[in-house]
PDB file of C-alpha atoms in Angstrom:
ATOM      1  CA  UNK Z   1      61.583  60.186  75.217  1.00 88.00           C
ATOM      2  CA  UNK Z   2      64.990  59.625  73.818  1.00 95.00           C
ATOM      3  CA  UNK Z   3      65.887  62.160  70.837  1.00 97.00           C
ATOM      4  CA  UNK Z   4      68.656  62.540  68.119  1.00 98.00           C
ATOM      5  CA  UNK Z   5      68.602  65.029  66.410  1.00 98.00           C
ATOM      6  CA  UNK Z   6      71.338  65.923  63.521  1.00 98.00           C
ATOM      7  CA  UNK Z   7      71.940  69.109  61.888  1.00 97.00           C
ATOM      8  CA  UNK Z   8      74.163  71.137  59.417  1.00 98.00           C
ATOM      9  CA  UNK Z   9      73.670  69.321  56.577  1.00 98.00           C
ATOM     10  CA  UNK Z  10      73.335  71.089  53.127  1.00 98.00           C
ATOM     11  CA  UNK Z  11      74.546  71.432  49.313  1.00 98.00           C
ATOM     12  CA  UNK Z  12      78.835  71.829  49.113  1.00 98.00           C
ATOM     13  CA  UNK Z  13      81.298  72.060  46.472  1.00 98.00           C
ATOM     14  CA  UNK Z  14      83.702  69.820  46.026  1.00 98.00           C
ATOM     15  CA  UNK Z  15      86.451  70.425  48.392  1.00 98.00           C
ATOM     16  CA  UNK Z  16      84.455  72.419  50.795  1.00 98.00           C
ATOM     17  CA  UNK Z  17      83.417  71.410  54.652  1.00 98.00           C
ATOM     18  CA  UNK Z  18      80.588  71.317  56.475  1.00 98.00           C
ATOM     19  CA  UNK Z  19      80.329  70.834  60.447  1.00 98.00           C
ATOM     20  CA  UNK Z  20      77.260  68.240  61.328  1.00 98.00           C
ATOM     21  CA  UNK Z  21      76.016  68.121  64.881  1.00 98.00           C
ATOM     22  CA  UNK Z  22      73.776  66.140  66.827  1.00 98.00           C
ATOM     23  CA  UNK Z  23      71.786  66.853  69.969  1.00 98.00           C
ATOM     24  CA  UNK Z  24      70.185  64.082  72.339  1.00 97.00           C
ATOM     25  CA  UNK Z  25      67.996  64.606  74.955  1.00 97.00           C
ATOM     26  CA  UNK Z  26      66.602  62.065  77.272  1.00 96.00           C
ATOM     27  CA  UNK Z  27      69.542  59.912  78.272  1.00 94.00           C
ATOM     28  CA  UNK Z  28      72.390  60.166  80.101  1.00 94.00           C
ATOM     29  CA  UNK Z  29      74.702  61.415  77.374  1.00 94.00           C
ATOM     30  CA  UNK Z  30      78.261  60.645  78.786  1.00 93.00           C
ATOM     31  CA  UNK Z  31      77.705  57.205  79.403  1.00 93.00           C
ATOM     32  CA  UNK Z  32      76.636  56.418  75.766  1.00 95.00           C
ATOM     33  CA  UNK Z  33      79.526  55.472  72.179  1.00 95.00           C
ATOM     34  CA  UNK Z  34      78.001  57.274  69.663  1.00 96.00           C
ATOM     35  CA  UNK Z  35      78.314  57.105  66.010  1.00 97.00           C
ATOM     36  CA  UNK Z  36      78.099  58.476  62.498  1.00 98.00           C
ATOM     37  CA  UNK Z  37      76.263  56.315  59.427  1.00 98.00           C
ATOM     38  CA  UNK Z  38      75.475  57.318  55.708  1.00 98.00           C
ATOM     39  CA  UNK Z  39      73.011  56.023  53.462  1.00 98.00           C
ATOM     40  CA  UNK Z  40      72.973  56.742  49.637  1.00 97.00           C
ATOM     41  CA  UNK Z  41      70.411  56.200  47.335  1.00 93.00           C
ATOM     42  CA  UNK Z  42      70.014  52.958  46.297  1.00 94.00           C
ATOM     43  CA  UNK Z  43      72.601  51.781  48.570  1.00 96.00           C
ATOM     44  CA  UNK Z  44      73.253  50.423  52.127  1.00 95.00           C
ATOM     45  CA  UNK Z  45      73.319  51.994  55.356  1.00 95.00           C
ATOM     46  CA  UNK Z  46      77.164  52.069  55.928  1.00 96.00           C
ATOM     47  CA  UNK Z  47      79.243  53.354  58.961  1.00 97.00           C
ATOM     48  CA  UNK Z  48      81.243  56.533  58.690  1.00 98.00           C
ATOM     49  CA  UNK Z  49      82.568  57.049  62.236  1.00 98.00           C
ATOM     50  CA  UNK Z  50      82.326  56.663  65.769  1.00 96.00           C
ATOM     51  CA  UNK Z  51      83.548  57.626  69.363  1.00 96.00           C
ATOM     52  CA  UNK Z  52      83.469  56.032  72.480  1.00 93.00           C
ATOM     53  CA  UNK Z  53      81.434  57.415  75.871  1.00 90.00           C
ATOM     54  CA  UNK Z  54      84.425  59.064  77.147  1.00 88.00           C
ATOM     55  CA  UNK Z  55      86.061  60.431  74.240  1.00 91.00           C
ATOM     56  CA  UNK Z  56      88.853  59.052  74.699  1.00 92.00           C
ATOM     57  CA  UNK Z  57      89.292  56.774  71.263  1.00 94.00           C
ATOM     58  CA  UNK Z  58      87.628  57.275  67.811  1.00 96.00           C
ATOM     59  CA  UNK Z  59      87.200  54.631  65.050  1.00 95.00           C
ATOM     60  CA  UNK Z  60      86.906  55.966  60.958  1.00 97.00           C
ATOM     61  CA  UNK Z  61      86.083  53.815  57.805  1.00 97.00           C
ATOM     62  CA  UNK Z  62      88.910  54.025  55.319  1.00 97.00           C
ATOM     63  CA  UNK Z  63      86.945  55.983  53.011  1.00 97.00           C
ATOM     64  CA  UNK Z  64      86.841  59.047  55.558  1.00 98.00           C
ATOM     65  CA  UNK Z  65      90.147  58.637  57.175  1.00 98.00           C
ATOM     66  CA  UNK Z  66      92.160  61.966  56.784  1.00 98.00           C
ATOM     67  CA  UNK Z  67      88.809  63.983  55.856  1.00 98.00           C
ATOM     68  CA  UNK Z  68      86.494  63.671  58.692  1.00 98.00           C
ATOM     69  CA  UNK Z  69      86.774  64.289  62.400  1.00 98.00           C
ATOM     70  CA  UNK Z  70      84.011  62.956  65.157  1.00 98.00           C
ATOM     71  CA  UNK Z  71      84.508  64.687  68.288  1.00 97.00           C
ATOM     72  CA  UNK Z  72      81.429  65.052  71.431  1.00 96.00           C
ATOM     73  CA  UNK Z  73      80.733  67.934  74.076  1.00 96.00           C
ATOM     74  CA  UNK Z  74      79.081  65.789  77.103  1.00 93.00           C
ATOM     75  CA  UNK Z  75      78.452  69.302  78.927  1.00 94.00           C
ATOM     76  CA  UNK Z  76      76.670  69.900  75.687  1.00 96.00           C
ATOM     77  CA  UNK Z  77      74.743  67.001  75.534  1.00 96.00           C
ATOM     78  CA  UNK Z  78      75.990  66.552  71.481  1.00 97.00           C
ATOM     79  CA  UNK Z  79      78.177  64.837  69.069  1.00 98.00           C
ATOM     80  CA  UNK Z  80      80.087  66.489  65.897  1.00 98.00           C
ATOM     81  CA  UNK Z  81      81.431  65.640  62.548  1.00 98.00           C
ATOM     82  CA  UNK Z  82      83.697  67.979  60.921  1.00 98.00           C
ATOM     83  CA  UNK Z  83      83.889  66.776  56.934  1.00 98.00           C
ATOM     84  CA  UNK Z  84      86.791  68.376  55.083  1.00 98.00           C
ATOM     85  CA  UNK Z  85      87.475  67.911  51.266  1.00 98.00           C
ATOM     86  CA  UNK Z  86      84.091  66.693  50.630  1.00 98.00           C
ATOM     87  CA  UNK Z  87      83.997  63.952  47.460  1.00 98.00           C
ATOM     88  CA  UNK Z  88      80.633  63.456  45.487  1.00 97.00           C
ATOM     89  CA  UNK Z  89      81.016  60.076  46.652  1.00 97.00           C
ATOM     90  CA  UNK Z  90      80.196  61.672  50.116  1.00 98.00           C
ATOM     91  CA  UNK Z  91      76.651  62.574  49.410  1.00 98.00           C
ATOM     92  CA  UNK Z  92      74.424  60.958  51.527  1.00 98.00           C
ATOM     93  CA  UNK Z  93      72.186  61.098  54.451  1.00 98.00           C
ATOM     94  CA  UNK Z  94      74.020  61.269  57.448  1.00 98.00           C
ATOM     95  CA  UNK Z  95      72.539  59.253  60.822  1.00 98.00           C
ATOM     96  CA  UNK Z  96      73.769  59.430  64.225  1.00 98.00           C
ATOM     97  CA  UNK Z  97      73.134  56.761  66.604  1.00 97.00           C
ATOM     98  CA  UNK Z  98      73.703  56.362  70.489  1.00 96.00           C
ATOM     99  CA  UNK Z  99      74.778  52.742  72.203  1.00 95.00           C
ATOM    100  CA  UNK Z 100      74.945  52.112  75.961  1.00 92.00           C
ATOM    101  CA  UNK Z 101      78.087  51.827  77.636  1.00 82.00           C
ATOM    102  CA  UNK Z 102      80.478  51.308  74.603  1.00 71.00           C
ATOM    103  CA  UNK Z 103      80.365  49.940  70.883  1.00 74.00           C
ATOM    104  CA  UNK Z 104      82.075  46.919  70.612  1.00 78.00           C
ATOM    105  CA  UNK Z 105      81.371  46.329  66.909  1.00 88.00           C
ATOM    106  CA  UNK Z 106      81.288  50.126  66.243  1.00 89.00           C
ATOM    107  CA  UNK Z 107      80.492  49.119  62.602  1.00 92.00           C
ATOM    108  CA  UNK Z 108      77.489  47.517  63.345  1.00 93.00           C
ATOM    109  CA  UNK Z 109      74.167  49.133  63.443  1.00 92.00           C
ATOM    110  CA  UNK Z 110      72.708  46.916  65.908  1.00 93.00           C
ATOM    111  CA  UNK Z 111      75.304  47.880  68.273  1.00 92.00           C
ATOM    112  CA  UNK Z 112      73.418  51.480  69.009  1.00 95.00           C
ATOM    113  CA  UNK Z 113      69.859  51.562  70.728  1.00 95.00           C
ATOM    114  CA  UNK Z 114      68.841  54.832  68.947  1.00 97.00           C
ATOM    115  CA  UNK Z 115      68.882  56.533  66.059  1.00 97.00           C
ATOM    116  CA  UNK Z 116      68.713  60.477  64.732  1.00 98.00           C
ATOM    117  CA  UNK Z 117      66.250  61.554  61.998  1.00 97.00           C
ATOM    118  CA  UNK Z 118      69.202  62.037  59.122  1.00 98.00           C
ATOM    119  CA  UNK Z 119      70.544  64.975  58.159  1.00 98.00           C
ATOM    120  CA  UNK Z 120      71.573  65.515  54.175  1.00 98.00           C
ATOM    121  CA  UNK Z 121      74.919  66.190  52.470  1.00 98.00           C
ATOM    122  CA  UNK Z 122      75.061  67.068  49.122  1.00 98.00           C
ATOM    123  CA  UNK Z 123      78.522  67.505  47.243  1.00 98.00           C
ATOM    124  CA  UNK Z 124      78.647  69.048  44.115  1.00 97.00           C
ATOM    125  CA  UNK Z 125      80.709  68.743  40.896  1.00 90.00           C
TER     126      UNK Z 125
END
């Protein structure tokens, strides 16, 4: 009965922001890391961001460093990722995931026990 689900994706200009957000339901949401992935066309599944159960540290591929901030709201129950200066590159589908406890190889998709439904980015030129 575990969900993730992501929203506040949609089509940006270059430059622009949008906020993401993801809602679970069905676990106990504070003691969970939780993360941010991106898949492209064509391409890999690759890992964007991620935060631990606390909130207290925050990992960032070098691609997003500077651009995009993960933050969570345990009251809340949800997980956010604020994307400044978006870059076509940055089009994607963006995943969240959930993993018990904490990530230890936050890169790593087997690392997290469940996954959100995608939500899609589009940056335009």
């Amino acid at each position: 009965q575990v969900q993730l689900v992501e929203s506040g994706g949609g089509l940006v200009q270059a430059g622009g922001s949008l906020r993401l957000s993801c809602a679970a339901s069905g676990l106990t949401f504070s003691t969970y890391a939780m993360g941010w992935f991106r898949q492209a066309p064509g391409k890999e599944r690759e890992f964007v961001t991620a935060i631990s159960w606390s909130g207290s540290a925050t990992y960032y591929a070098d691609s997003v460093k500077g651009r995009f901030t993960i933050s969570r709201d345990n009251a809340k129950n949800t997980v956010y990722l604020q994307t400044d200066n978006l870059k076509s590159e940055d089009t994607a589908v963006y995943y969240c995931a959930a993993g018990y406890g904490s990530v230890r190889r936050f890169t790593a998709p087997y690392e997290y026990d469940y996954w959100g439904q995608g939500t899609q980015v589009t940056v335009s030129s």
